[in-house]
Coordinates of C-alpha atoms and ligand atoms in Angstrom, one line a residue:
M1 CA 0.0 0.0 0.1
V2 CA 1.2 3.5 -0.9
L3 CA 1.0 6.0 1.9
M4 CA 0.4 9.3 0.3
H5 CA 0.4 12.6 1.9
P6 CA -3.2 14.1 2.3
A7 CA -2.4 17.6 1.1
P8 CA -2.5 18.2 -2.7
A9 CA 0.8 18.6 -4.5
L10 CA 1.4 22.3 -5.7
S11 CA 3.0 21.3 -9.0
T12 CA 0.0 19.4 -10.2
L13 CA -2.8 21.7 -9.0
D14 CA -4.4 23.3 -11.9
D15 CA -5.8 26.9 -12.2
A16 CA -9.3 26.0 -11.0
G17 CA -7.9 23.9 -8.1
L18 CA -5.7 26.8 -7.1
R19 CA -8.4 29.4 -7.3
T20 CA -10.7 27.2 -5.2
L21 CA -8.0 26.8 -2.5
C22 CA -7.1 30.5 -2.4
G23 CA -10.9 31.3 -2.0
R24 CA -11.2 28.8 0.8
L25 CA -8.0 30.3 2.5
G26 CA -9.2 33.9 2.0
I27 CA -6.2 34.5 -0.3
P28 CA -6.9 37.1 -3.2
E29 CA -7.5 35.1 -6.5
Y30 CA -4.7 36.9 -8.4
R31 CA -2.2 35.2 -6.2
A32 CA -3.2 31.9 -7.8
A33 CA -1.2 32.7 -11.0
Q34 CA 1.9 33.5 -8.9
L35 CA 1.4 30.2 -6.9
R36 CA 1.1 28.2 -10.1
A37 CA 4.3 29.8 -11.6
A38 CA 6.3 29.5 -8.3
P39 CA 7.3 25.9 -8.4
W40 CA 8.9 26.4 -11.9
Q41 CA 11.4 29.1 -11.0
P42 CA 14.8 27.3 -10.8
F43 CA 16.0 29.1 -7.6
V44 CA 12.8 28.3 -5.7
A45 CA 13.3 25.2 -3.6
T46 CA 10.6 26.0 -0.9
L47 CA 7.5 28.2 -0.8
D48 CA 9.6 30.4 1.5
D49 CA 11.8 31.3 -1.5
V50 CA 8.8 32.9 -3.3
R51 CA 9.7 36.4 -2.1
Q52 CA 6.8 38.2 -4.0
L53 CA 4.3 36.4 -1.7
P54 CA 3.8 38.0 1.8
T55 CA 5.2 35.9 4.7
E56 CA 1.8 35.2 6.2
L57 CA 0.4 34.0 2.9
R58 CA 3.4 31.6 2.5
S59 CA 2.8 30.0 5.8
T60 CA -1.0 29.8 5.4
F61 CA -0.5 28.2 2.0
D62 CA 2.4 26.1 3.1
A63 CA 0.2 24.2 5.6
Q64 CA -2.3 23.4 2.9
V65 CA -0.2 22.1 0.0
R66 CA 2.9 20.0 -0.6
F67 CA 5.6 22.1 -2.3
S68 CA 7.4 19.0 -3.5
T69 CA 6.7 15.4 -3.4
A70 CA 10.4 14.4 -3.9
T71 CA 13.6 15.3 -2.3
V72 CA 17.2 14.6 -3.3
A73 CA 18.6 11.8 -1.3
A74 CA 21.9 11.4 -3.1
E75 CA 23.7 13.2 -5.9
R76 CA 26.6 12.1 -8.1
T77 CA 28.3 14.0 -10.9
A78 CA 30.1 12.9 -14.1
D79 CA 31.3 14.1 -17.4
A80 CA 33.2 17.0 -15.8
G81 CA 30.0 18.1 -14.0
A82 CA 27.8 18.2 -17.1
T83 CA 25.8 15.1 -15.9
I84 CA 24.2 15.3 -12.5
K85 CA 22.6 12.0 -11.3
L86 CA 20.0 12.3 -8.4
L87 CA 18.6 9.7 -6.4
C88 CA 15.1 11.1 -5.4
G89 CA 13.4 10.1 -2.2
L90 CA 9.6 9.8 -2.2
D91 CA 7.0 10.0 0.5
D92 CA 7.0 6.3 1.3
S93 CA 10.8 6.3 1.4
L94 CA 11.2 4.6 -1.9
T95 CA 13.6 6.0 -4.4
V96 CA 13.7 6.7 -8.1
E97 CA 16.6 8.0 -10.3
T98 CA 16.6 11.3 -12.2
V99 CA 19.4 12.7 -14.3
A100 CA 20.0 16.4 -15.3
M101 CA 22.3 16.8 -18.2
E102 CA 23.9 20.0 -19.6
T103 CA 24.7 20.1 -23.3
P104 CA 26.5 23.3 -24.3
A105 CA 25.5 25.3 -27.5
R106 CA 27.5 24.1 -30.5
G107 CA 27.4 25.6 -34.0
A108 CA 23.8 26.3 -34.8
S109 CA 22.4 24.2 -32.0
R110 CA 21.5 26.0 -28.7
R111 CA 22.3 24.8 -25.2
R112 CA 20.1 22.2 -23.7
G113 CA 19.3 21.2 -20.2
T114 CA 17.7 17.8 -20.2
A115 CA 15.9 16.1 -17.3
C116 CA 15.6 12.3 -17.6
V117 CA 12.8 11.2 -15.3
S118 CA 11.5 8.0 -13.9
S119 CA 7.9 7.0 -14.2
Q120 CA 7.8 4.1 -11.8
V121 CA 9.8 2.6 -9.0
G122 CA 11.1 -0.4 -10.7
C123 CA 9.5 -1.9 -13.8
A124 CA 7.3 -5.1 -14.5
V125 CA 8.6 -5.5 -18.1
G126 CA 11.8 -7.3 -17.0
C127 CA 14.2 -6.7 -20.0
P128 CA 17.2 -8.8 -19.1
F129 CA 19.8 -6.1 -20.1
C130 CA 18.1 -3.4 -17.8
A131 CA 19.0 -2.8 -14.1
T132 CA 15.5 -1.5 -13.4
G133 CA 13.9 -4.6 -15.0
R134 CA 15.8 -6.8 -12.5
M135 CA 14.2 -5.2 -9.4
G136 CA 10.6 -5.9 -10.6
L137 CA 7.8 -3.2 -10.0
R138 CA 7.4 -1.7 -6.5
R139 CA 4.8 0.9 -7.6
S140 CA 4.0 3.7 -10.2
C141 CA 4.9 7.3 -9.6
T142 CA 2.1 9.9 -9.3
A143 CA 2.0 12.8 -11.9
A144 CA 3.4 15.1 -9.1
E145 CA 6.3 12.8 -8.4
I146 CA 7.1 12.8 -12.1
V147 CA 7.0 16.6 -12.5
D148 CA 8.8 17.3 -9.3
Q149 CA 11.7 15.3 -10.6
V150 CA 11.9 17.8 -13.5
R151 CA 12.0 20.6 -10.8
L152 CA 14.7 18.9 -8.8
A153 CA 16.7 18.5 -12.1
G154 CA 16.3 22.2 -12.8
H155 CA 17.5 23.1 -9.2
A156 CA 20.4 20.8 -9.7
L157 CA 21.4 22.5 -13.0
H158 CA 21.0 25.9 -11.4
R159 CA 23.2 24.9 -8.4
H160 CA 25.8 23.9 -10.8
G161 CA 25.7 27.2 -12.6
F162 CA 23.8 26.1 -15.7
G163 CA 20.6 27.3 -17.3
P164 CA 17.0 25.9 -17.0
V165 CA 15.6 22.6 -18.1
T166 CA 14.6 22.9 -21.8
H167 CA 14.1 19.2 -22.6
V168 CA 12.5 16.3 -20.7
V169 CA 13.0 12.6 -21.6
Y170 CA 10.9 9.8 -19.9
M171 CA 13.9 7.3 -19.9
G172 CA 14.6 6.8 -16.2
M173 CA 13.3 4.0 -14.2
G174 CA 9.9 2.3 -15.3
E175 CA 7.6 2.0 -18.3
P176 CA 5.8 5.3 -18.6
L177 CA 2.9 3.8 -20.7
A178 CA 2.2 1.2 -18.0
N179 CA 1.5 4.3 -15.9
A180 CA -0.4 6.1 -18.6
A181 CA -2.8 8.3 -16.5
A182 CA 0.0 9.8 -14.4
T183 CA 2.3 10.2 -17.4
I184 CA -0.3 12.0 -19.4
E185 CA -1.2 14.3 -16.5
S186 CA 2.4 15.0 -16.0
L187 CA 2.8 15.9 -19.8
H188 CA 0.0 18.4 -19.5
V189 CA 1.7 20.1 -16.4
L190 CA 5.1 20.2 -18.2
T191 CA 3.7 21.7 -21.4
G192 CA 1.3 24.0 -19.3
A193 CA 2.7 25.6 -16.0
A194 CA 6.2 24.6 -16.7
G195 CA 6.2 26.1 -20.2
I196 CA 8.2 23.3 -21.9
S197 CA 7.3 22.7 -25.5
A198 CA 5.9 19.4 -26.4
R199 CA 8.4 18.9 -29.2
R200 CA 11.1 19.0 -26.5
I201 CA 9.6 16.1 -24.5
T202 CA 10.3 12.5 -25.4
V203 CA 8.2 9.5 -24.0
S204 CA 10.1 6.2 -24.4
T205 CA 8.1 3.0 -24.4
S206 CA 9.0 -0.7 -24.5
G207 CA 5.7 -1.1 -26.5
V208 CA 2.6 -0.8 -24.5
V209 CA 0.3 -0.6 -27.5
P210 CA -2.9 0.6 -25.8
G211 CA -0.7 3.3 -24.0
I212 CA 0.4 4.6 -27.3
T213 CA -3.1 4.9 -28.5
R214 CA -4.2 6.7 -25.2
L215 CA -1.0 9.0 -25.5
Q216 CA -2.2 10.0 -29.0
R217 CA -5.7 10.8 -27.9
E218 CA -5.1 12.5 -24.6
A219 CA -1.6 13.9 -24.4
P220 CA 0.1 17.0 -25.9
P221 CA 2.0 15.9 -29.1
V222 CA 5.3 14.8 -27.7
T223 CA 7.9 12.8 -29.4
L224 CA 7.4 9.0 -29.0
A225 CA 10.5 6.7 -28.8
I226 CA 10.1 3.0 -29.3
S227 CA 12.6 0.7 -27.5
L228 CA 12.8 -1.8 -30.3
H229 CA 16.2 -3.6 -29.7
A230 CA 15.2 -6.4 -32.0
A231 CA 13.7 -6.5 -35.6
T232 CA 12.2 -10.0 -35.3
D233 CA 9.6 -11.2 -32.8
E234 CA 11.7 -14.3 -31.9
L235 CA 14.5 -12.2 -30.6
R236 CA 12.4 -9.4 -29.2
N237 CA 10.3 -11.9 -27.1
R238 CA 13.6 -12.5 -25.3
L239 CA 14.9 -8.9 -25.1
V240 CA 11.6 -7.2 -24.3
P241 CA 9.2 -9.8 -22.7
L242 CA 6.2 -7.4 -23.3
N243 CA 6.6 -8.3 -27.0
R244 CA 4.7 -11.5 -26.5
A245 CA 1.6 -9.4 -25.6
H246 CA 2.3 -6.7 -28.2
P247 CA 4.4 -8.0 -31.1
I248 CA 6.4 -5.8 -33.5
A249 CA 3.8 -5.5 -36.2
A250 CA 1.1 -4.2 -33.7
L251 CA 3.7 -1.9 -32.1
L252 CA 4.7 -0.4 -35.5
S253 CA 1.1 0.0 -36.5
A254 CA 0.3 1.9 -33.3
A255 CA 3.6 4.0 -33.7
G256 CA 2.7 4.8 -37.3
S257 CA -0.7 6.0 -36.4
Y258 CA 0.8 8.2 -33.6
A259 CA 3.2 9.7 -36.1
S260 CA 0.4 10.5 -38.6
A261 CA -1.9 11.9 -36.0
T262 CA 0.7 14.1 -34.3
G263 CA 3.0 15.0 -37.3
R264 CA 5.9 13.8 -35.1
R265 CA 8.8 11.6 -36.4
I266 CA 9.1 8.4 -34.3
S267 CA 12.5 7.5 -32.7
V268 CA 13.6 3.9 -32.6
E269 CA 15.9 3.0 -29.6
W270 CA 18.3 0.1 -30.1
C271 CA 20.4 -1.0 -27.2
L272 CA 23.3 -2.7 -29.0
I273 CA 24.3 -5.9 -27.2
G274 CA 27.4 -7.8 -28.2
G275 CA 26.6 -11.2 -29.7
V276 CA 22.8 -10.7 -29.1
N277 CA 21.3 -8.1 -31.4
D278 CA 24.3 -6.9 -33.4
S279 CA 24.1 -9.2 -36.3
L280 CA 24.1 -8.0 -39.9
Q281 CA 20.5 -9.6 -40.4
Q282 CA 19.2 -7.6 -37.5
A283 CA 20.8 -4.4 -38.9
Q284 CA 19.3 -5.0 -42.4
A285 CA 15.8 -5.7 -40.9
L286 CA 16.2 -2.6 -38.7
R287 CA 17.1 -0.5 -41.8
E288 CA 13.9 -1.8 -43.7
L289 CA 11.7 -1.1 -40.7
A290 CA 13.2 2.4 -40.0
R291 CA 12.8 3.4 -43.6
S292 CA 9.2 2.2 -43.9
C293 CA 8.1 4.3 -41.0
G294 CA 10.6 7.2 -41.5
A295 CA 11.9 6.8 -38.0
H296 CA 15.2 8.2 -36.5
V297 CA 17.3 5.4 -34.9
N298 CA 19.2 5.9 -31.7
V299 CA 21.8 3.1 -31.1
I300 CA 22.9 3.0 -27.6
P301 CA 25.9 0.6 -26.9
M302 CA 24.7 -1.4 -23.9
N303 CA 26.0 -0.3 -20.4
R304 CA 27.1 -3.2 -18.4
I305 CA 25.0 -4.1 -15.4
E306 CA 25.7 -6.3 -12.4
G307 CA 24.7 -9.9 -12.7
S308 CA 24.7 -10.0 -16.5
S309 CA 27.4 -11.2 -18.8
W310 CA 26.1 -9.1 -21.7
G311 CA 27.8 -5.8 -22.7
P312 CA 28.5 -3.7 -25.6
P313 CA 29.7 -5.2 -28.9
D314 CA 33.3 -5.3 -30.2
P315 CA 33.9 -1.9 -31.9
E316 CA 34.5 -3.4 -35.2
V317 CA 31.2 -5.4 -35.1
A318 CA 29.4 -2.1 -34.0
R319 CA 30.9 -0.3 -37.0
Q320 CA 29.7 -2.9 -39.4
F321 CA 26.2 -2.7 -37.7
L322 CA 26.1 1.0 -38.2
H323 CA 27.3 0.7 -41.8
Q324 CA 24.3 -1.5 -42.7
L325 CA 22.1 1.4 -41.5
R326 CA 23.1 3.7 -44.2
G327 CA 20.2 5.7 -45.8
V328 CA 18.5 5.8 -42.3
Q329 CA 19.0 8.8 -39.9
V330 CA 21.1 7.3 -37.1
T331 CA 22.6 8.8 -33.9
V332 CA 25.0 6.8 -31.7
R333 CA 24.1 8.0 -28.2
D334 CA 27.1 8.3 -25.9
T335 CA 26.3 6.7 -22.6
R336 CA 26.4 9.9 -20.5
G337 CA 27.5 9.5 -17.0
G338 CA 29.2 6.2 -17.6
D339 CA 31.2 6.8 -14.4
V340 CA 28.1 7.2 -12.3
D341 CA 26.2 4.2 -13.5
A342 CA 24.3 6.0 -16.2
A343 CA 21.8 3.5 -17.6
C344 CA 18.4 3.3 -16.0
G345 CA 18.4 1.7 -12.5
Q346 CA 22.0 1.6 -12.3
L347 CA 22.8 4.3 -9.7
R348 CA 20.3 2.6 -7.4
A349 CA 21.9 -0.8 -8.2
S350 CA 25.3 0.4 -7.3
L351 CA 24.1 2.1 -4.0
E352 CA 22.4 -1.3 -3.3
A353 CA 25.7 -3.2 -3.8
R354 CA 27.4 -0.7 -1.5
R355 CA 24.6 -1.4 1.0
E356 CA 23.6 2.2 1.2
L357 CA 20.2 1.3 -0.2
R358 CA 18.2 -1.2 1.8
P359 CA 16.4 -4.2 0.1
D360 CA 13.0 -2.5 0.8
G361 CA 14.1 0.5 -1.4
T362 CA 14.8 3.0 1.4
L363 CA 18.0 4.7 1.9
S364 CA 20.3 3.9 4.9
P365 CA 21.6 7.1 6.8
P366 CA 24.9 8.4 5.3
R367 CA 27.8 6.7 7.0
T368 CA 30.3 9.0 8.7
A369 CA 33.9 8.2 8.1
V370 CA 35.7 6.5 11.0
G371 CA 38.0 9.2 12.7
A372 CA 36.2 12.1 10.9
Ligands
SAH1 N1 10.7 1.7 -20.1 C1 11.0 2.6 -21.1 C2 11.8 3.8 -20.7 C3 12.9 3.7 -19.7 S1 14.2 2.7 -20.3 C4 11.6 1.9 -22.3 O1 12.1 0.8 -22.2 O2 11.8 2.5 -23.2 C5 15.0 4.0 -21.3 C6 16.0 3.4 -22.3 O3 17.2 2.9 -21.6 C7 15.4 2.2 -23.1 O4 15.6 2.5 -24.5 C8 16.1 1.0 -22.6 O5 16.1 0.0 -23.5 C9 17.5 1.7 -22.3 N2 18.4 0.8 -21.5 C10 18.0 0.1 -20.4 N3 19.0 -0.6 -19.9 C11 20.0 -0.3 -20.7 C12 21.4 -0.6 -20.6 N4 21.9 -1.5 -19.7 N5 22.3 -0.2 -21.5 C13 21.8 0.8 -22.4 N6 20.5 1.1 -22.6 C14 19.6 0.6 -21.6
SF4_2 FE1 11.3 -1.6 -18.0 FE2 12.3 0.0 -19.9 FE3 14.0 -1.3 -18.2 FE4 12.5 -2.7 -20.1 S1 14.2 -1.2 -20.4 S2 12.8 -3.2 -17.9 S3 10.8 -1.6 -20.1 S4 12.6 0.2 -17.6

């Protein structure tokens, strides 16, 4: 059972809800707009930091809402400080991972501040190459927990001297479309109060077909990324067990319909695993498939995880795989933050190995060095 705080979360209260609350507390209605914008200022970590509100109003309001549903329980940096990995603690002491990444402006492309958020504590899909898949599903995140991770990523970027969050990717722990209602609600908040354009948000799915249909009907037109990893059902059944319920043809048909309805090009994710899905036949099948649906392909060499003998392919094999994809738009994604266990669920797994994370998902108090 999830013990949730009874007070509503400020980050997911809409205009009508805020106005009603203001009315009930005798706060002038025009304050509702200030309160709605407050959580999205990078330097605002508590309601007390919202200096344009009178002190009395802040304390009245603070007692009625939750300013944040997540707090930073641990932080690690990598890539000379450009990747900040956060372990976020939730109400029931469970933790999820959030990553904030700074990409400086280069040539014609502007700087980016990307927040990579978790949608669930763990995941039920169970992909064998994924650290999150190995822990099973503990519970889904609420919409407020998802958007509050974006806020914490923004604070982290600000603390490290960078600009605001400009992009959000749902590529942390969990399967966002197995938690479709909260994911969709969070997308409305991010494109509404947080002011992030839908084209700068990516939802990555392992292939929950009914979830894609729902996203198409109910969410703002965000970019959809399909974690394909295999171009034949036989191999995909092993790599993404959800494929048995929603095989490749059904997934591609739902993705195609999403692309036509939203006008958004689909991304296809391919975690390249040495000796598993790096054959020339898989590459050729991927090329055909990507060309038929006009998708952009992201190839991510597998990050090693504890307890698996799988890993990235030999560089020459990877080169030949990529060569087969000519004619398709391909990006080879660097595994940002490799030195802080970058792939999904890995920071958590490494804390667990060091016994800083208890088996029930709660963090043990920081250990003080002997003699300190
Ligand atoms: N559940 C969703 C979103 C979270 S996983 C999904 O599967 O799409 C985000 C991405 O990280 C997915 O493309 C997933 O396949 C990839 N991933 C997971 N474990 C990985 C690993 N060990 N190395 C590289 N990529 C990994
Ligand atoms: Fe779940 Fe995605 Fe990991 Fe698969 S890759 S286990 S769907 S989080």
